[in-house]
């Protein structure tokens, strides 16, 4: 590997600042984290979007959340093989549930999600670059395509986008239940699944209520 470069200076400076303050002031705590191993109570599956900050909105420290991030916070259905694909999201879910034995799996969607915008554009035929076979993003968000039909008639583009963002959360919850080890633990009551959607601009948080099949403010 000849192409890796040293860190840019601004990141080196930020790291050194953290080491001298954030780390130095909590050194014993970090050492205990390292020696005790991780015991997170919750796994969070959120979008890669840099504005989604799950540890901030819950005031969480290191060691509290096992976090997996991908484009549009999507969990694919349980699938063995799948043409030799490498299932990163499924591997994270398996580790969290079977090894770490988390009590909660939280899927966190968000407003202004670029992955969801891409899905809408693709479904409207406005994004040939995403339809291309070599678009990993296109193939990934294709998972959400069946839900577009449920929002296709919404005239307000902002509302349409929000509704599809929420459908992405519910799709992931449904797909989580296709994993046999998750279904088993949910039925036995050892594991609970939660759907959330955050409004970045408003700092809002809504949860999915399975009974009404709607999102409500937390
Ligand atoms: Zn997103």
mmCIF file with all atom_site columns, C-alpha atoms and ligand atoms in Angstrom:
data_model
loop_
_atom_site.group_PDB
_atom_site.id
_atom_site.type_symbol
_atom_site.label_atom_id
_atom_site.label_alt_id
_atom_site.label_comp_id
_atom_site.label_asym_id
_atom_site.label_entity_id
_atom_site.label_seq_id
_atom_site.pdbx_PDB_ins_code
_atom_site.Cartn_x
_atom_site.Cartn_y
_atom_site.Cartn_z
_atom_site.occupancy
_atom_site.B_iso_or_equiv
_atom_site.pdbx_formal_charge
_atom_site.auth_seq_id
_atom_site.auth_comp_id
_atom_site.auth_asym_id
_atom_site.auth_atom_id
_atom_site.pdbx_PDB_model_num
ATOM   1   C  CA  . UNK A 1 1   ? 0.000   0.000   0.000   1.00 0.00 ? 1   UNK A CA  1
ATOM   2   C  CA  . UNK A 1 2   ? 1.980   2.971   -1.281  1.00 0.00 ? 2   UNK A CA  1
ATOM   3   C  CA  . UNK A 1 3   ? -0.711  5.622   -1.266  1.00 0.00 ? 3   UNK A CA  1
ATOM   4   C  CA  . UNK A 1 4   ? -1.495  6.221   2.402   1.00 0.00 ? 4   UNK A CA  1
ATOM   5   C  CA  . UNK A 1 5   ? -0.356  9.628   3.636   1.00 0.00 ? 5   UNK A CA  1
ATOM   6   C  CA  . UNK A 1 6   ? 0.265   11.038  7.123   1.00 0.00 ? 6   UNK A CA  1
ATOM   7   C  CA  . UNK A 1 7   ? -2.723  12.779  8.725   1.00 0.00 ? 7   UNK A CA  1
ATOM   8   C  CA  . UNK A 1 8   ? -3.427  16.374  7.698   1.00 0.00 ? 8   UNK A CA  1
ATOM   9   C  CA  . UNK A 1 9   ? -2.020  18.881  10.163  1.00 0.00 ? 9   UNK A CA  1
ATOM   10  C  CA  . UNK A 1 10  ? -5.384  20.091  11.477  1.00 0.00 ? 10  UNK A CA  1
ATOM   11  C  CA  . UNK A 1 11  ? -6.286  16.569  12.579  1.00 0.00 ? 11  UNK A CA  1
ATOM   12  C  CA  . UNK A 1 12  ? -2.892  16.008  14.199  1.00 0.00 ? 12  UNK A CA  1
ATOM   13  C  CA  . UNK A 1 13  ? -3.390  19.210  16.184  1.00 0.00 ? 13  UNK A CA  1
ATOM   14  C  CA  . UNK A 1 14  ? -6.888  18.236  17.242  1.00 0.00 ? 14  UNK A CA  1
ATOM   15  C  CA  . UNK A 1 15  ? -5.715  14.804  18.337  1.00 0.00 ? 15  UNK A CA  1
ATOM   16  C  CA  . UNK A 1 16  ? -2.837  16.252  20.346  1.00 0.00 ? 16  UNK A CA  1
ATOM   17  C  CA  . UNK A 1 17  ? -5.250  18.670  21.997  1.00 0.00 ? 17  UNK A CA  1
ATOM   18  C  CA  . UNK A 1 18  ? -7.546  15.831  23.009  1.00 0.00 ? 18  UNK A CA  1
ATOM   19  C  CA  . UNK A 1 19  ? -4.648  13.706  24.317  1.00 0.00 ? 19  UNK A CA  1
ATOM   20  C  CA  . UNK A 1 20  ? -3.434  16.596  26.479  1.00 0.00 ? 20  UNK A CA  1
ATOM   21  C  CA  . UNK A 1 21  ? -6.853  17.443  27.895  1.00 0.00 ? 21  UNK A CA  1
ATOM   22  C  CA  . UNK A 1 22  ? -9.774  15.039  27.318  1.00 0.00 ? 22  UNK A CA  1
ATOM   23  C  CA  . UNK A 1 23  ? -7.608  11.959  27.691  1.00 0.00 ? 23  UNK A CA  1
ATOM   24  C  CA  . UNK A 1 24  ? -5.206  13.278  30.338  1.00 0.00 ? 24  UNK A CA  1
ATOM   25  C  CA  . UNK A 1 25  ? -8.059  14.338  32.620  1.00 0.00 ? 25  UNK A CA  1
ATOM   26  C  CA  . UNK A 1 26  ? -9.783  10.960  32.355  1.00 0.00 ? 26  UNK A CA  1
ATOM   27  C  CA  . UNK A 1 27  ? -6.861  8.608   31.985  1.00 0.00 ? 27  UNK A CA  1
ATOM   28  C  CA  . UNK A 1 28  ? -7.968  6.178   34.688  1.00 0.00 ? 28  UNK A CA  1
ATOM   29  C  CA  . UNK A 1 29  ? -11.416 5.922   33.156  1.00 0.00 ? 29  UNK A CA  1
ATOM   30  C  CA  . UNK A 1 30  ? -9.966  5.171   29.708  1.00 0.00 ? 30  UNK A CA  1
ATOM   31  C  CA  . UNK A 1 31  ? -7.664  2.535   31.186  1.00 0.00 ? 31  UNK A CA  1
ATOM   32  C  CA  . UNK A 1 32  ? -10.627 0.899   32.898  1.00 0.00 ? 32  UNK A CA  1
ATOM   33  C  CA  . UNK A 1 33  ? -12.607 0.971   29.625  1.00 0.00 ? 33  UNK A CA  1
ATOM   34  C  CA  . UNK A 1 34  ? -9.726  -0.823  27.933  1.00 0.00 ? 34  UNK A CA  1
ATOM   35  C  CA  . UNK A 1 35  ? -9.262  -3.489  30.606  1.00 0.00 ? 35  UNK A CA  1
ATOM   36  C  CA  . UNK A 1 36  ? -12.944 -4.167  31.342  1.00 0.00 ? 36  UNK A CA  1
ATOM   37  C  CA  . UNK A 1 37  ? -13.993 -4.651  27.701  1.00 0.00 ? 37  UNK A CA  1
ATOM   38  C  CA  . UNK A 1 38  ? -17.188 -3.263  26.247  1.00 0.00 ? 38  UNK A CA  1
ATOM   39  C  CA  . UNK A 1 39  ? -20.635 -3.854  27.703  1.00 0.00 ? 39  UNK A CA  1
ATOM   40  C  CA  . UNK A 1 40  ? -22.961 -1.579  25.714  1.00 0.00 ? 40  UNK A CA  1
ATOM   41  C  CA  . UNK A 1 41  ? -26.664 -1.931  26.483  1.00 0.00 ? 41  UNK A CA  1
ATOM   42  C  CA  . UNK A 1 42  ? -27.741 -0.668  23.081  1.00 0.00 ? 42  UNK A CA  1
ATOM   43  C  CA  . UNK A 1 43  ? -26.804 -0.955  19.453  1.00 0.00 ? 43  UNK A CA  1
ATOM   44  C  CA  . UNK A 1 44  ? -27.581 2.034   17.243  1.00 0.00 ? 44  UNK A CA  1
ATOM   45  C  CA  . UNK A 1 45  ? -27.874 1.825   13.474  1.00 0.00 ? 45  UNK A CA  1
ATOM   46  C  CA  . UNK A 1 46  ? -27.727 5.290   11.986  1.00 0.00 ? 46  UNK A CA  1
ATOM   47  C  CA  . UNK A 1 47  ? -26.873 7.044   8.726   1.00 0.00 ? 47  UNK A CA  1
ATOM   48  C  CA  . UNK A 1 48  ? -23.276 7.942   7.829   1.00 0.00 ? 48  UNK A CA  1
ATOM   49  C  CA  . UNK A 1 49  ? -24.420 11.565  7.517   1.00 0.00 ? 49  UNK A CA  1
ATOM   50  C  CA  . UNK A 1 50  ? -21.912 13.730  9.415   1.00 0.00 ? 50  UNK A CA  1
ATOM   51  C  CA  . UNK A 1 51  ? -24.748 15.730  11.014  1.00 0.00 ? 51  UNK A CA  1
ATOM   52  C  CA  . UNK A 1 52  ? -26.254 12.706  12.738  1.00 0.00 ? 52  UNK A CA  1
ATOM   53  C  CA  . UNK A 1 53  ? -24.602 12.606  16.158  1.00 0.00 ? 53  UNK A CA  1
ATOM   54  C  CA  . UNK A 1 54  ? -26.170 9.850   18.180  1.00 0.00 ? 54  UNK A CA  1
ATOM   55  C  CA  . UNK A 1 55  ? -23.776 10.127  21.121  1.00 0.00 ? 55  UNK A CA  1
ATOM   56  C  CA  . UNK A 1 56  ? -24.512 13.858  21.437  1.00 0.00 ? 56  UNK A CA  1
ATOM   57  C  CA  . UNK A 1 57  ? -28.293 13.658  21.375  1.00 0.00 ? 57  UNK A CA  1
ATOM   58  C  CA  . UNK A 1 58  ? -28.253 11.017  24.135  1.00 0.00 ? 58  UNK A CA  1
ATOM   59  C  CA  . UNK A 1 59  ? -25.280 12.463  26.020  1.00 0.00 ? 59  UNK A CA  1
ATOM   60  C  CA  . UNK A 1 60  ? -23.553 9.093   25.676  1.00 0.00 ? 60  UNK A CA  1
ATOM   61  C  CA  . UNK A 1 61  ? -19.965 8.288   26.574  1.00 0.00 ? 61  UNK A CA  1
ATOM   62  C  CA  . UNK A 1 62  ? -17.559 5.804   25.056  1.00 0.00 ? 62  UNK A CA  1
ATOM   63  C  CA  . UNK A 1 63  ? -18.648 2.274   25.792  1.00 0.00 ? 63  UNK A CA  1
ATOM   64  C  CA  . UNK A 1 64  ? -22.379 3.032   25.912  1.00 0.00 ? 64  UNK A CA  1
ATOM   65  C  CA  . UNK A 1 65  ? -23.474 2.497   22.308  1.00 0.00 ? 65  UNK A CA  1
ATOM   66  C  CA  . UNK A 1 66  ? -22.379 -0.087  19.785  1.00 0.00 ? 66  UNK A CA  1
ATOM   67  C  CA  . UNK A 1 67  ? -22.818 1.956   16.608  1.00 0.00 ? 67  UNK A CA  1
ATOM   68  C  CA  . UNK A 1 68  ? -23.122 0.887   13.000  1.00 0.00 ? 68  UNK A CA  1
ATOM   69  C  CA  . UNK A 1 69  ? -23.532 3.540   10.330  1.00 0.00 ? 69  UNK A CA  1
ATOM   70  C  CA  . UNK A 1 70  ? -24.384 3.155   6.677   1.00 0.00 ? 70  UNK A CA  1
ATOM   71  C  CA  . UNK A 1 71  ? -26.110 5.136   3.936   1.00 0.00 ? 71  UNK A CA  1
ATOM   72  C  CA  . UNK A 1 72  ? -29.722 5.820   4.990   1.00 0.00 ? 72  UNK A CA  1
ATOM   73  C  CA  . UNK A 1 73  ? -29.556 3.596   8.121   1.00 0.00 ? 73  UNK A CA  1
ATOM   74  C  CA  . UNK A 1 74  ? -30.755 0.538   6.230   1.00 0.00 ? 74  UNK A CA  1
ATOM   75  C  CA  . UNK A 1 75  ? -30.624 -3.050  7.449   1.00 0.00 ? 75  UNK A CA  1
ATOM   76  C  CA  . UNK A 1 76  ? -30.824 -5.565  4.606   1.00 0.00 ? 76  UNK A CA  1
ATOM   77  C  CA  . UNK A 1 77  ? -32.944 -8.692  5.010   1.00 0.00 ? 77  UNK A CA  1
ATOM   78  C  CA  . UNK A 1 78  ? -31.294 -11.802 6.468   1.00 0.00 ? 78  UNK A CA  1
ATOM   79  C  CA  . UNK A 1 79  ? -29.509 -13.458 3.586   1.00 0.00 ? 79  UNK A CA  1
ATOM   80  C  CA  . UNK A 1 80  ? -26.896 -16.181 3.474   1.00 0.00 ? 80  UNK A CA  1
ATOM   81  C  CA  . UNK A 1 81  ? -24.503 -16.124 0.549   1.00 0.00 ? 81  UNK A CA  1
ATOM   82  C  CA  . UNK A 1 82  ? -26.083 -13.543 -1.678  1.00 0.00 ? 82  UNK A CA  1
ATOM   83  C  CA  . UNK A 1 83  ? -23.659 -13.989 -4.548  1.00 0.00 ? 83  UNK A CA  1
ATOM   84  C  CA  . UNK A 1 84  ? -20.531 -13.633 -2.439  1.00 0.00 ? 84  UNK A CA  1
ATOM   85  C  CA  . UNK A 1 85  ? -21.485 -10.237 -1.061  1.00 0.00 ? 85  UNK A CA  1
ATOM   86  C  CA  . UNK A 1 86  ? -19.919 -9.148  2.178   1.00 0.00 ? 86  UNK A CA  1
ATOM   87  C  CA  . UNK A 1 87  ? -22.568 -8.231  4.659   1.00 0.00 ? 87  UNK A CA  1
ATOM   88  C  CA  . UNK A 1 88  ? -21.102 -5.517  6.879   1.00 0.00 ? 88  UNK A CA  1
ATOM   89  C  CA  . UNK A 1 89  ? -24.368 -4.425  8.435   1.00 0.00 ? 89  UNK A CA  1
ATOM   90  C  CA  . UNK A 1 90  ? -25.471 -8.000  9.130   1.00 0.00 ? 90  UNK A CA  1
ATOM   91  C  CA  . UNK A 1 91  ? -22.085 -8.742  10.733  1.00 0.00 ? 91  UNK A CA  1
ATOM   92  C  CA  . UNK A 1 92  ? -22.449 -5.738  13.077  1.00 0.00 ? 92  UNK A CA  1
ATOM   93  C  CA  . UNK A 1 93  ? -25.977 -6.777  14.036  1.00 0.00 ? 93  UNK A CA  1
ATOM   94  C  CA  . UNK A 1 94  ? -24.858 -10.352 14.679  1.00 0.00 ? 94  UNK A CA  1
ATOM   95  C  CA  . UNK A 1 95  ? -21.963 -9.258  16.889  1.00 0.00 ? 95  UNK A CA  1
ATOM   96  C  CA  . UNK A 1 96  ? -24.103 -6.848  18.902  1.00 0.00 ? 96  UNK A CA  1
ATOM   97  C  CA  . UNK A 1 97  ? -26.918 -9.305  19.521  1.00 0.00 ? 97  UNK A CA  1
ATOM   98  C  CA  . UNK A 1 98  ? -25.159 -12.660 19.761  1.00 0.00 ? 98  UNK A CA  1
ATOM   99  C  CA  . UNK A 1 99  ? -21.848 -11.698 21.366  1.00 0.00 ? 99  UNK A CA  1
ATOM   100 C  CA  . UNK A 1 100 ? -22.422 -8.417  23.221  1.00 0.00 ? 100 UNK A CA  1
ATOM   101 C  CA  . UNK A 1 101 ? -26.037 -9.354  24.031  1.00 0.00 ? 101 UNK A CA  1
ATOM   102 C  CA  . UNK A 1 102 ? -27.345 -5.798  23.809  1.00 0.00 ? 102 UNK A CA  1
ATOM   103 C  CA  . UNK A 1 103 ? -30.832 -5.265  25.230  1.00 0.00 ? 103 UNK A CA  1
ATOM   104 C  CA  . UNK A 1 104 ? -31.893 -2.717  22.596  1.00 0.00 ? 104 UNK A CA  1
ATOM   105 C  CA  . UNK A 1 105 ? -31.354 -2.220  18.876  1.00 0.00 ? 105 UNK A CA  1
ATOM   106 C  CA  . UNK A 1 106 ? -32.208 1.328   17.837  1.00 0.00 ? 106 UNK A CA  1
ATOM   107 C  CA  . UNK A 1 107 ? -32.570 2.384   14.192  1.00 0.00 ? 107 UNK A CA  1
ATOM   108 C  CA  . UNK A 1 108 ? -32.101 6.144   13.905  1.00 0.00 ? 108 UNK A CA  1
ATOM   109 C  CA  . UNK A 1 109 ? -33.276 7.896   10.734  1.00 0.00 ? 109 UNK A CA  1
ATOM   110 C  CA  . UNK A 1 110 ? -32.925 11.611  10.102  1.00 0.00 ? 110 UNK A CA  1
ATOM   111 C  CA  . UNK A 1 111 ? -34.171 14.640  8.167   1.00 0.00 ? 111 UNK A CA  1
ATOM   112 C  CA  . UNK A 1 112 ? -32.523 15.778  4.916   1.00 0.00 ? 112 UNK A CA  1
ATOM   113 C  CA  . UNK A 1 113 ? -31.089 12.298  4.298   1.00 0.00 ? 113 UNK A CA  1
ATOM   114 C  CA  . UNK A 1 114 ? -29.111 12.304  1.055   1.00 0.00 ? 114 UNK A CA  1
ATOM   115 C  CA  . UNK A 1 115 ? -29.537 8.553   0.636   1.00 0.00 ? 115 UNK A CA  1
ATOM   116 C  CA  . UNK A 1 116 ? -33.315 8.915   0.758   1.00 0.00 ? 116 UNK A CA  1
ATOM   117 C  CA  . UNK A 1 117 ? -33.192 11.868  -1.667  1.00 0.00 ? 117 UNK A CA  1
ATOM   118 C  CA  . UNK A 1 118 ? -31.188 9.620   -3.986  1.00 0.00 ? 118 UNK A CA  1
ATOM   119 C  CA  . UNK A 1 119 ? -33.849 6.925   -3.749  1.00 0.00 ? 119 UNK A CA  1
ATOM   120 C  CA  . UNK A 1 120 ? -36.585 9.416   -4.650  1.00 0.00 ? 120 UNK A CA  1
ATOM   121 C  CA  . UNK A 1 121 ? -34.544 10.718  -7.586  1.00 0.00 ? 121 UNK A CA  1
ATOM   122 C  CA  . UNK A 1 122 ? -33.854 7.183   -8.761  1.00 0.00 ? 122 UNK A CA  1
ATOM   123 C  CA  . UNK A 1 123 ? -37.524 6.197   -8.533  1.00 0.00 ? 123 UNK A CA  1
ATOM   124 C  CA  . UNK A 1 124 ? -38.459 9.248   -10.588 1.00 0.00 ? 124 UNK A CA  1
ATOM   125 C  CA  . UNK A 1 125 ? -35.899 8.434   -13.242 1.00 0.00 ? 125 UNK A CA  1
ATOM   126 C  CA  . UNK A 1 126 ? -33.864 11.524  -12.426 1.00 0.00 ? 126 UNK A CA  1
ATOM   127 C  CA  . UNK A 1 127 ? -30.707 9.752   -11.318 1.00 0.00 ? 127 UNK A CA  1
ATOM   128 C  CA  . UNK A 1 128 ? -29.251 7.546   -14.072 1.00 0.00 ? 128 UNK A CA  1
ATOM   129 C  CA  . UNK A 1 129 ? -25.914 7.564   -12.224 1.00 0.00 ? 129 UNK A CA  1
ATOM   130 C  CA  . UNK A 1 130 ? -27.602 5.695   -9.339  1.00 0.00 ? 130 UNK A CA  1
ATOM   131 C  CA  . UNK A 1 131 ? -29.280 3.250   -11.716 1.00 0.00 ? 131 UNK A CA  1
ATOM   132 C  CA  . UNK A 1 132 ? -25.881 2.298   -13.128 1.00 0.00 ? 132 UNK A CA  1
ATOM   133 C  CA  . UNK A 1 133 ? -24.661 -1.183  -12.211 1.00 0.00 ? 133 UNK A CA  1
ATOM   134 C  CA  . UNK A 1 134 ? -21.431 0.229   -10.794 1.00 0.00 ? 134 UNK A CA  1
ATOM   135 C  CA  . UNK A 1 135 ? -23.148 2.530   -8.291  1.00 0.00 ? 135 UNK A CA  1
ATOM   136 C  CA  . UNK A 1 136 ? -22.821 0.998   -4.847  1.00 0.00 ? 136 UNK A CA  1
ATOM   137 C  CA  . UNK A 1 137 ? -25.094 3.718   -3.455  1.00 0.00 ? 137 UNK A CA  1
ATOM   138 C  CA  . UNK A 1 138 ? -27.739 2.984   -6.077  1.00 0.00 ? 138 UNK A CA  1
ATOM   139 C  CA  . UNK A 1 139 ? -27.705 -0.767  -5.409  1.00 0.00 ? 139 UNK A CA  1
ATOM   140 C  CA  . UNK A 1 140 ? -27.801 -0.146  -1.650  1.00 0.00 ? 140 UNK A CA  1
ATOM   141 C  CA  . UNK A 1 141 ? -30.715 2.308   -1.573  1.00 0.00 ? 141 UNK A CA  1
ATOM   142 C  CA  . UNK A 1 142 ? -32.600 0.157   -4.051  1.00 0.00 ? 142 UNK A CA  1
ATOM   143 C  CA  . UNK A 1 143 ? -33.632 -1.676  -0.867  1.00 0.00 ? 143 UNK A CA  1
ATOM   144 C  CA  . UNK A 1 144 ? -35.942 1.255   -0.150  1.00 0.00 ? 144 UNK A CA  1
ATOM   145 C  CA  . UNK A 1 145 ? -37.449 1.436   -3.634  1.00 0.00 ? 145 UNK A CA  1
ATOM   146 C  CA  . UNK A 1 146 ? -40.601 -0.620  -2.822  1.00 0.00 ? 146 UNK A CA  1
ATOM   147 C  CA  . UNK A 1 147 ? -41.534 1.984   -0.180  1.00 0.00 ? 147 UNK A CA  1
ATOM   148 C  CA  . UNK A 1 148 ? -41.431 4.829   -2.704  1.00 0.00 ? 148 UNK A CA  1
ATOM   149 C  CA  . UNK A 1 149 ? -44.856 3.736   -3.987  1.00 0.00 ? 149 UNK A CA  1
ATOM   150 C  CA  . UNK A 1 150 ? -46.274 4.578   -0.551  1.00 0.00 ? 150 UNK A CA  1
ATOM   151 C  CA  . UNK A 1 151 ? -45.128 8.204   -0.805  1.00 0.00 ? 151 UNK A CA  1
ATOM   152 C  CA  . UNK A 1 152 ? -45.319 8.757   -4.571  1.00 0.00 ? 152 UNK A CA  1
ATOM   153 C  CA  . UNK A 1 153 ? -48.597 10.687  -4.289  1.00 0.00 ? 153 UNK A CA  1
ATOM   154 C  CA  . UNK A 1 154 ? -47.407 13.186  -1.662  1.00 0.00 ? 154 UNK A CA  1
ATOM   155 C  CA  . UNK A 1 155 ? -47.173 16.566  -3.416  1.00 0.00 ? 155 UNK A CA  1
ATOM   156 C  CA  . UNK A 1 156 ? -45.069 18.428  -0.852  1.00 0.00 ? 156 UNK A CA  1
ATOM   157 C  CA  . UNK A 1 157 ? -41.476 17.333  -1.556  1.00 0.00 ? 157 UNK A CA  1
ATOM   158 C  CA  . UNK A 1 158 ? -40.337 18.019  2.024   1.00 0.00 ? 158 UNK A CA  1
ATOM   159 C  CA  . UNK A 1 159 ? -43.130 15.881  3.467   1.00 0.00 ? 159 UNK A CA  1
ATOM   160 C  CA  . UNK A 1 160 ? -42.550 13.179  0.870   1.00 0.00 ? 160 UNK A CA  1
ATOM   161 C  CA  . UNK A 1 161 ? -38.880 13.002  1.788   1.00 0.00 ? 161 UNK A CA  1
ATOM   162 C  CA  . UNK A 1 162 ? -39.690 12.833  5.523   1.00 0.00 ? 162 UNK A CA  1
ATOM   163 C  CA  . UNK A 1 163 ? -42.205 10.071  5.038   1.00 0.00 ? 163 UNK A CA  1
ATOM   164 C  CA  . UNK A 1 164 ? -39.713 8.016   3.034   1.00 0.00 ? 164 UNK A CA  1
ATOM   165 C  CA  . UNK A 1 165 ? -37.028 8.627   5.687   1.00 0.00 ? 165 UNK A CA  1
ATOM   166 C  CA  . UNK A 1 166 ? -39.437 7.160   8.231   1.00 0.00 ? 166 UNK A CA  1
ATOM   167 C  CA  . UNK A 1 167 ? -40.253 4.236   5.946   1.00 0.00 ? 167 UNK A CA  1
ATOM   168 C  CA  . UNK A 1 168 ? -36.510 3.555   5.798   1.00 0.00 ? 168 UNK A CA  1
ATOM   169 C  CA  . UNK A 1 169 ? -36.498 3.158   9.593   1.00 0.00 ? 169 UNK A CA  1
ATOM   170 C  CA  . UNK A 1 170 ? -39.477 0.799   9.551   1.00 0.00 ? 170 UNK A CA  1
ATOM   171 C  CA  . UNK A 1 171 ? -37.965 -1.200  6.669   1.00 0.00 ? 171 UNK A CA  1
ATOM   172 C  CA  . UNK A 1 172 ? -34.863 -1.738  8.775   1.00 0.00 ? 172 UNK A CA  1
ATOM   173 C  CA  . UNK A 1 173 ? -36.952 -2.811  11.787  1.00 0.00 ? 173 UNK A CA  1
ATOM   174 C  CA  . UNK A 1 174 ? -38.874 -5.270  9.589   1.00 0.00 ? 174 UNK A CA  1
ATOM   175 C  CA  . UNK A 1 175 ? -35.645 -6.618  8.118   1.00 0.00 ? 175 UNK A CA  1
ATOM   176 C  CA  . UNK A 1 176 ? -34.072 -7.007  11.569  1.00 0.00 ? 176 UNK A CA  1
ATOM   177 C  CA  . UNK A 1 177 ? -36.906 -9.397  12.419  1.00 0.00 ? 177 UNK A CA  1
ATOM   178 C  CA  . UNK A 1 178 ? -35.886 -11.639 9.469   1.00 0.00 ? 178 UNK A CA  1
ATOM   179 C  CA  . UNK A 1 179 ? -32.680 -12.545 11.361  1.00 0.00 ? 179 UNK A CA  1
ATOM   180 C  CA  . UNK A 1 180 ? -33.556 -15.757 13.243  1.00 0.00 ? 180 UNK A CA  1
ATOM   181 C  CA  . UNK A 1 181 ? -31.432 -14.868 16.303  1.00 0.00 ? 181 UNK A CA  1
ATOM   182 C  CA  . UNK A 1 182 ? -33.157 -11.470 16.559  1.00 0.00 ? 182 UNK A CA  1
ATOM   183 C  CA  . UNK A 1 183 ? -36.669 -12.822 16.132  1.00 0.00 ? 183 UNK A CA  1
ATOM   184 C  CA  . UNK A 1 184 ? -35.981 -15.379 18.877  1.00 0.00 ? 184 UNK A CA  1
ATOM   185 C  CA  . UNK A 1 185 ? -34.727 -12.782 21.382  1.00 0.00 ? 185 UNK A CA  1
ATOM   186 C  CA  . UNK A 1 186 ? -37.482 -10.291 20.582  1.00 0.00 ? 186 UNK A CA  1
ATOM   187 C  CA  . UNK A 1 187 ? -40.130 -12.964 21.156  1.00 0.00 ? 187 UNK A CA  1
ATOM   188 C  CA  . UNK A 1 188 ? -38.497 -14.064 24.425  1.00 0.00 ? 188 UNK A CA  1
ATOM   189 C  CA  . UNK A 1 189 ? -38.342 -10.425 25.566  1.00 0.00 ? 189 UNK A CA  1
ATOM   190 C  CA  . UNK A 1 190 ? -34.561 -10.285 25.911  1.00 0.00 ? 190 UNK A CA  1
ATOM   191 C  CA  . UNK A 1 191 ? -34.198 -7.806  23.052  1.00 0.00 ? 191 UNK A CA  1
ATOM   192 C  CA  . UNK A 1 192 ? -36.298 -4.834  22.038  1.00 0.00 ? 192 UNK A CA  1
ATOM   193 C  CA  . UNK A 1 193 ? -36.238 -2.976  18.718  1.00 0.00 ? 193 UNK A CA  1
ATOM   194 C  CA  . UNK A 1 194 ? -36.777 0.773   18.487  1.00 0.00 ? 194 UNK A CA  1
ATOM   195 C  CA  . UNK A 1 195 ? -37.297 3.135   15.543  1.00 0.00 ? 195 UNK A CA  1
ATOM   196 C  CA  . UNK A 1 196 ? -36.345 6.810   15.814  1.00 0.00 ? 196 UNK A CA  1
ATOM   197 C  CA  . UNK A 1 197 ? -36.206 9.750   13.437  1.00 0.00 ? 197 UNK A CA  1
ATOM   198 C  CA  . UNK A 1 198 ? -34.382 12.983  14.253  1.00 0.00 ? 198 UNK A CA  1
ATOM   199 C  CA  . UNK A 1 199 ? -34.998 16.428  12.784  1.00 0.00 ? 199 UNK A CA  1
ATOM   200 C  CA  . UNK A 1 200 ? -31.515 17.894  12.503  1.00 0.00 ? 200 UNK A CA  1
ATOM   201 C  CA  . UNK A 1 201 ? -32.531 21.554  12.199  1.00 0.00 ? 201 UNK A CA  1
ATOM   202 C  CA  . UNK A 1 202 ? -35.075 21.439  15.033  1.00 0.00 ? 202 UNK A CA  1
ATOM   203 C  CA  . UNK A 1 203 ? -33.225 19.029  17.310  1.00 0.00 ? 203 UNK A CA  1
ATOM   204 C  CA  . UNK A 1 204 ? -36.429 16.993  17.298  1.00 0.00 ? 204 UNK A CA  1
ATOM   205 C  CA  . UNK A 1 205 ? -36.759 13.288  17.989  1.00 0.00 ? 205 UNK A CA  1
ATOM   206 C  CA  . UNK A 1 206 ? -39.687 11.047  17.069  1.00 0.00 ? 206 UNK A CA  1
ATOM   207 C  CA  . UNK A 1 207 ? -40.220 7.377   17.864  1.00 0.00 ? 207 UNK A CA  1
ATOM   208 C  CA  . UNK A 1 208 ? -42.050 4.752   15.881  1.00 0.00 ? 208 UNK A CA  1
ATOM   209 C  CA  . UNK A 1 209 ? -45.208 3.482   17.545  1.00 0.00 ? 209 UNK A CA  1
ATOM   210 C  CA  . UNK A 1 210 ? -45.991 0.039   16.183  1.00 0.00 ? 210 UNK A CA  1
ATOM   211 C  CA  . UNK A 1 211 ? -49.639 0.120   17.337  1.00 0.00 ? 211 UNK A CA  1
ATOM   212 C  CA  . UNK A 1 212 ? -50.568 3.260   15.379  1.00 0.00 ? 212 UNK A CA  1
ATOM   213 C  CA  . UNK A 1 213 ? -47.903 2.636   12.693  1.00 0.00 ? 213 UNK A CA  1
ATOM   214 C  CA  . UNK A 1 214 ? -46.909 6.289   13.122  1.00 0.00 ? 214 UNK A CA  1
ATOM   215 C  CA  . UNK A 1 215 ? -44.034 8.355   14.483  1.00 0.00 ? 215 UNK A CA  1
ATOM   216 C  CA  . UNK A 1 216 ? -44.678 10.484  17.577  1.00 0.00 ? 216 UNK A CA  1
ATOM   217 C  CA  . UNK A 1 217 ? -42.495 13.092  19.338  1.00 0.00 ? 217 UNK A CA  1
ATOM   218 C  CA  . UNK A 1 218 ? -40.355 11.733  22.183  1.00 0.00 ? 218 UNK A CA  1
HETATM 219 ZN ZN1 . LIG B 2 .   ? -28.801 9.993   5.768   1.00 0.00 ? 1   LIG B ZN1 1
#
